[in-house]
Tab-separated table of C-alpha atoms in Angstrom:
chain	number	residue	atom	x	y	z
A	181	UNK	CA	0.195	28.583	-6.776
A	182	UNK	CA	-1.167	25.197	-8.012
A	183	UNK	CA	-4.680	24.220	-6.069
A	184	UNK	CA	-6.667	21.481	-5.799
A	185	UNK	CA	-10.191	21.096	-4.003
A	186	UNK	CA	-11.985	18.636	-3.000
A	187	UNK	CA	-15.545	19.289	-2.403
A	188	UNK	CA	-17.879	17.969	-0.022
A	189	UNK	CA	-15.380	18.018	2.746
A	190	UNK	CA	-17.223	15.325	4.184
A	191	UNK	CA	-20.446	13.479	3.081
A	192	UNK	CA	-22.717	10.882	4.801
A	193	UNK	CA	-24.899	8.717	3.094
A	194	UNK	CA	-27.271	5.585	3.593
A	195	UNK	CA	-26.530	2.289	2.368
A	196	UNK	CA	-27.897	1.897	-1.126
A	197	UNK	CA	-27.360	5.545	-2.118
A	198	UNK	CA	-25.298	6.466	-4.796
A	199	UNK	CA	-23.229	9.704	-4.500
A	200	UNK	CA	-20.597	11.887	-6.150
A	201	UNK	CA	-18.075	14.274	-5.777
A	202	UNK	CA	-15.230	16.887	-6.776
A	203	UNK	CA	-11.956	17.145	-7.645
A	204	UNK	CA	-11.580	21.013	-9.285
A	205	UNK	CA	-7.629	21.781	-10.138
A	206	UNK	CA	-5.624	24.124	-12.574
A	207	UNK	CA	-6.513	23.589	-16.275
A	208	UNK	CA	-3.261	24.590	-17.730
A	209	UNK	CA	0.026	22.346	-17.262
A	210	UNK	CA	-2.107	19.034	-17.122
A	211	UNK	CA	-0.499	15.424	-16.908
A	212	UNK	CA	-2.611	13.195	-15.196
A	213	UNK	CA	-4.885	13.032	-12.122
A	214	UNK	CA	-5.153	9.603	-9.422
A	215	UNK	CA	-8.204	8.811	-7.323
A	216	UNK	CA	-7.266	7.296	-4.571
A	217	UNK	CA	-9.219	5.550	-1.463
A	218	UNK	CA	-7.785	5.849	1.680
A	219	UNK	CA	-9.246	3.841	5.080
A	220	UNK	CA	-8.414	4.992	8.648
A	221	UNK	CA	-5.384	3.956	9.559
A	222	UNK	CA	-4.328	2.343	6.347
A	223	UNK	CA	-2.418	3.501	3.631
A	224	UNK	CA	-3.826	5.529	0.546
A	225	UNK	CA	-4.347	3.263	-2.378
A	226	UNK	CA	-4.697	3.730	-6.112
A	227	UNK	CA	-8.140	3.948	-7.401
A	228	UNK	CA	-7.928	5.566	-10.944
A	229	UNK	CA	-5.465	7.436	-13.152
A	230	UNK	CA	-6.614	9.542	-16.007
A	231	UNK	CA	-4.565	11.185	-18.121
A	232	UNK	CA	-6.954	12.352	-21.132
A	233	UNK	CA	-9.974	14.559	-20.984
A	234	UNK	CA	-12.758	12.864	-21.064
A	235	UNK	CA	-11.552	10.115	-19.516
A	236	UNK	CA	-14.048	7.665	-18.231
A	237	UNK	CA	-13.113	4.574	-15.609
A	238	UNK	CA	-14.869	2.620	-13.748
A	239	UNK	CA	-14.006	-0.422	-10.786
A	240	UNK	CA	-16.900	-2.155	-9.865
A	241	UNK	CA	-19.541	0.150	-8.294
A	242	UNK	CA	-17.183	3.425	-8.262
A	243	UNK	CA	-16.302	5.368	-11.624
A	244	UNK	CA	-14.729	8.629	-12.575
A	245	UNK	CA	-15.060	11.067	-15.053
A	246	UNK	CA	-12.785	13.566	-16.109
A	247	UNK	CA	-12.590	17.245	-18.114
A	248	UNK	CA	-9.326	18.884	-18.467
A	249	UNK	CA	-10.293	21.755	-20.464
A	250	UNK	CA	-12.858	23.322	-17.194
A	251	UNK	CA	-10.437	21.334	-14.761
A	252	UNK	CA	-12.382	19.005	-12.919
A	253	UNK	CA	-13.284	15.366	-12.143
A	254	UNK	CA	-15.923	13.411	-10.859
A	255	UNK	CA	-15.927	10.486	-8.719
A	256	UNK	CA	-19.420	8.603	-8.371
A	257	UNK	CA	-20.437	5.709	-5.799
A	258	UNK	CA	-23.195	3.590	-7.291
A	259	UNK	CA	-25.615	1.935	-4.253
A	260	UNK	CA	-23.250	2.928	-1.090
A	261	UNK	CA	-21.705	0.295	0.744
A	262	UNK	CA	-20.478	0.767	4.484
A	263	UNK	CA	-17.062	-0.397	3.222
A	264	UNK	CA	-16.948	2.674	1.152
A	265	UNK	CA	-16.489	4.789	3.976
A	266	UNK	CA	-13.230	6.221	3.791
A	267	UNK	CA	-11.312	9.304	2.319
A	268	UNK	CA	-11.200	9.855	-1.450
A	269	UNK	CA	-8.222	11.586	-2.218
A	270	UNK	CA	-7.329	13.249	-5.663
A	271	UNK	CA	-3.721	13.820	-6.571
A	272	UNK	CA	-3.125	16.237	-9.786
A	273	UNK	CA	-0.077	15.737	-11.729
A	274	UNK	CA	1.755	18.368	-13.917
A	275	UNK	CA	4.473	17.529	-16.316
A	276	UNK	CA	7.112	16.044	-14.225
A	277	UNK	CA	6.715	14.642	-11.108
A	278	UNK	CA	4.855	17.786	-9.396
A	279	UNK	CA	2.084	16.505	-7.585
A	280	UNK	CA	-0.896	17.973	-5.208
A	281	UNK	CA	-2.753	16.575	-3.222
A	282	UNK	CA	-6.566	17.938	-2.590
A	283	UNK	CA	-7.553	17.589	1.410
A	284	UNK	CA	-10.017	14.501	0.574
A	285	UNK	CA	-13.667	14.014	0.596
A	286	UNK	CA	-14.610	11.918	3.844
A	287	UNK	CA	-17.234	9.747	3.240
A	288	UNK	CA	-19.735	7.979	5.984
A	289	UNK	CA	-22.218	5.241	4.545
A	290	UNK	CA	-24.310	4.513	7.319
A	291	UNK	CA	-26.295	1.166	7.485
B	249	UNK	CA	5.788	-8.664	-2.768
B	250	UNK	CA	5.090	-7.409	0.340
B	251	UNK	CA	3.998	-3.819	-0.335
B	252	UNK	CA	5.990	-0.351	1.007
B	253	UNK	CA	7.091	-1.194	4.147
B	254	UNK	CA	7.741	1.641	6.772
B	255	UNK	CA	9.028	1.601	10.318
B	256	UNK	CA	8.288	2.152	13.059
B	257	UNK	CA	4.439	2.923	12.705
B	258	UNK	CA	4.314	5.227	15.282
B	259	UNK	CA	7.163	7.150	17.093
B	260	UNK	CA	6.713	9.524	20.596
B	261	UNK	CA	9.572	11.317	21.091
B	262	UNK	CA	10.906	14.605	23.125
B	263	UNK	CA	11.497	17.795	21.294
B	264	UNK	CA	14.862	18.257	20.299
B	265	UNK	CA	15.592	14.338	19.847
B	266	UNK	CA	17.035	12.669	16.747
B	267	UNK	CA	13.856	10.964	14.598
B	268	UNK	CA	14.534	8.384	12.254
B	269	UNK	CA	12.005	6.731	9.927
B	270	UNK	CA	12.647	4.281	7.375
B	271	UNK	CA	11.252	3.107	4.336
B	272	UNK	CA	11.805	-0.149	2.073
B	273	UNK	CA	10.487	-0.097	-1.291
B	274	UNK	CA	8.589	-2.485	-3.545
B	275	UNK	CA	11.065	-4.530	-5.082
B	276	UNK	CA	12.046	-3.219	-8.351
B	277	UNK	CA	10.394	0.491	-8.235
B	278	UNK	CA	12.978	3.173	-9.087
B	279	UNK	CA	11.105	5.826	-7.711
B	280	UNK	CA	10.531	6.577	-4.009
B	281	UNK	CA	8.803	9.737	-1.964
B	282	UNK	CA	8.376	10.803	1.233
B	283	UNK	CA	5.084	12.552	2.260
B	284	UNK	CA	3.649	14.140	5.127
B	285	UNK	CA	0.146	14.369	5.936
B	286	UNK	CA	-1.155	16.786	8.729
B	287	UNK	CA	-4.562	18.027	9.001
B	288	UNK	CA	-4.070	21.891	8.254
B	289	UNK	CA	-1.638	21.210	4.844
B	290	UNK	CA	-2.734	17.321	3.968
B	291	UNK	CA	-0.851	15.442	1.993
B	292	UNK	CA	2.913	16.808	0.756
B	293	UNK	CA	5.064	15.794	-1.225
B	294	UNK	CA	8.586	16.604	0.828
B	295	UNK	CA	11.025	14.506	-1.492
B	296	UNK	CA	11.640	11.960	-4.079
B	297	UNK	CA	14.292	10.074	-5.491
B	298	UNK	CA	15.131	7.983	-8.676
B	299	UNK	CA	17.467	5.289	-8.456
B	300	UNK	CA	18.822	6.033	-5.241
B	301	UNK	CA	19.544	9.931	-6.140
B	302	UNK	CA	17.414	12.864	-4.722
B	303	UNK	CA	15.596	14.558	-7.609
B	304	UNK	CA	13.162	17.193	-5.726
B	305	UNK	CA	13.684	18.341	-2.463
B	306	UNK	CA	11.975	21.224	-2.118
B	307	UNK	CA	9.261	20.454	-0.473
B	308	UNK	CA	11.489	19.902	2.777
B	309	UNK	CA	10.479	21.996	5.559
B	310	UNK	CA	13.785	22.991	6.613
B	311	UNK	CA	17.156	22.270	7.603
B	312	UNK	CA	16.299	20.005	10.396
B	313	UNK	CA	14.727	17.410	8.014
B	314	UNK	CA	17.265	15.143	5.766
B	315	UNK	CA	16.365	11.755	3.566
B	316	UNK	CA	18.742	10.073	1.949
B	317	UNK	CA	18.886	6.400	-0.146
B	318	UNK	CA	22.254	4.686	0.245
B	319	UNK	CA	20.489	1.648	-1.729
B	320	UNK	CA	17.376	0.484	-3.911
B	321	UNK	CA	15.875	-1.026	-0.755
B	322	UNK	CA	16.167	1.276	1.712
B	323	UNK	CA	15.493	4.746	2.696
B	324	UNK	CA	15.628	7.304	5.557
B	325	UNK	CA	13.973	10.498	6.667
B	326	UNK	CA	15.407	11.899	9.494
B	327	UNK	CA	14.781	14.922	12.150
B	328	UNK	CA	17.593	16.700	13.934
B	329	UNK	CA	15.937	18.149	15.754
B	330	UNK	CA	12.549	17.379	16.475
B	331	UNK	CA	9.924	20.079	17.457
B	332	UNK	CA	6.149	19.484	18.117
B	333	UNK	CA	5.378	20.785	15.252
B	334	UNK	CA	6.664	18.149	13.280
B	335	UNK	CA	3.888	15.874	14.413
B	336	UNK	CA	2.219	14.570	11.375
B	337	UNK	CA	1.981	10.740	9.622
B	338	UNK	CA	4.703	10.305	7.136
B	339	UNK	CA	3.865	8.147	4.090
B	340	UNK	CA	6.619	6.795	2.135
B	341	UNK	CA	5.772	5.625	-1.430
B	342	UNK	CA	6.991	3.795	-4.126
B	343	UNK	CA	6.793	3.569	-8.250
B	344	UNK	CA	8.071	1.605	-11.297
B	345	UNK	CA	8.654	4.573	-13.951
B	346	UNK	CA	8.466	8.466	-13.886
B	347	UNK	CA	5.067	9.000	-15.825
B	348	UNK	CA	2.437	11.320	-14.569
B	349	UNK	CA	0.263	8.409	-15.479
B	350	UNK	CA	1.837	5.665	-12.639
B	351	UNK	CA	0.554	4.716	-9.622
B	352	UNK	CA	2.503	4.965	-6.386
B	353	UNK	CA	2.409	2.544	-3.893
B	354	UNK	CA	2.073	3.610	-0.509
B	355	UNK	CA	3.355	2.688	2.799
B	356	UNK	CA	1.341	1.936	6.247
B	357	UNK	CA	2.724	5.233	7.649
B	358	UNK	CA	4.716	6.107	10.739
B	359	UNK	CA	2.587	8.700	13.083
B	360	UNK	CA	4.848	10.757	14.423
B	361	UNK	CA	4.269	12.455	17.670
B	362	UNK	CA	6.770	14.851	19.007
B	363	UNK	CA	5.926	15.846	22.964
């Protein structure tokens, strides 16, 4: 059974801190993993895809890191904005079109 | 373009009525999937197509759920019939190619609530 966590569950954070957190999923049968941002009652959208190990990207103030061998990634928030707060969703991709979904990290950044 | 587009964006029906959503993709994207999220399971994947032709159906519940894509513009995922339990937000998406590398697209959502 493929897994993938997401870990905090949910974080919340001042304005002006940076933060991070996990995406863990299987190491073996890798293709690619998304970030993706999702706001309440909006749609999920496309933050990142990386599809080699260490893999580094970065938009703006939020970059991700990635290792394929241990099976994780990273997503980082540099100086937390309120507009950050949404869900951070990973998706992990095997060969094909097999994808899972981890449950989201649901981040607060209070003013 | 105008994005995924999905209707309606939220549904309340009766158990054991006929559920319809719909789903019209970015212009030009072969591939299309329907998701459901809920908040014990998340986000799954319950089928995709390419060009109009179901590739992977198996993460359909069961019997009562059917999708199908009589054109490049337009899809449906329908429940016959509906039971509370289906209550969830289903997400259609889009994409251009098959890659593990490309983005999909998603829609707004239609949040289902079956009474």
């Amino acid at each position: 059974i493929l897994n993938v966590e997401q870990s905090p569950q949910s974080l919340h954070v001042q304005e002006g801190d940076s933060t991070n957190f996990t995406c863990s999923f299987p190491s073996s049968n890798f293709y690619a993993l998304h970030w993706y941002r999702w706001e309440t009652a909006k749609s999920p959208e496309a933050l990142f895809v990386m599809t080699l190990n260490g893999d580094e990207k970065k938009k703006g103030r939020i970059s991700a890191t990635l290792n394929t061998k241990e099976g994780y990634s990273y997503l980082y928030i540099k100086g937390s904005q309120p507009e950050d707060s949404a869900t951070y969703l990973c998706a992990f991709k095997t060969g094909g079109f097999k994808t899972i979904f981890g449950a989201g990290t649901r981040l607060f950044v209070k003013a | 373009d105008a994005g995924v587009i999905q209707s309606p964006r939220h549904e309340v029906t009766e158990m054991g009525q006929e559920v319809t959503l719909r789903c019209k993709p970015i212009s030009g994207h072969d591939y299309l999937f329907w998701y459901r999220q809920t908040m014990m399971r998340g986000l799954e994947l319950l089928i995709y197509f390419n060009n109009n032709v179901p590739i992977d159906d198996s993460g359909m519940p069961e019997d009562r759920f059917s999708a199908k894509m009589p054109n490049a513009s337009f899809s449906t995922l329908k429940i016959q019939p509906s039971e509370p339990r289906d209550s969830a937000v289903y997400f259609c998406a889009s994409s251009l190619l098959a890659g593990g590398g490309e983005t999909q697209y998603f829609g707004p959502g239609t949040r289902l609530l079956v009474l």
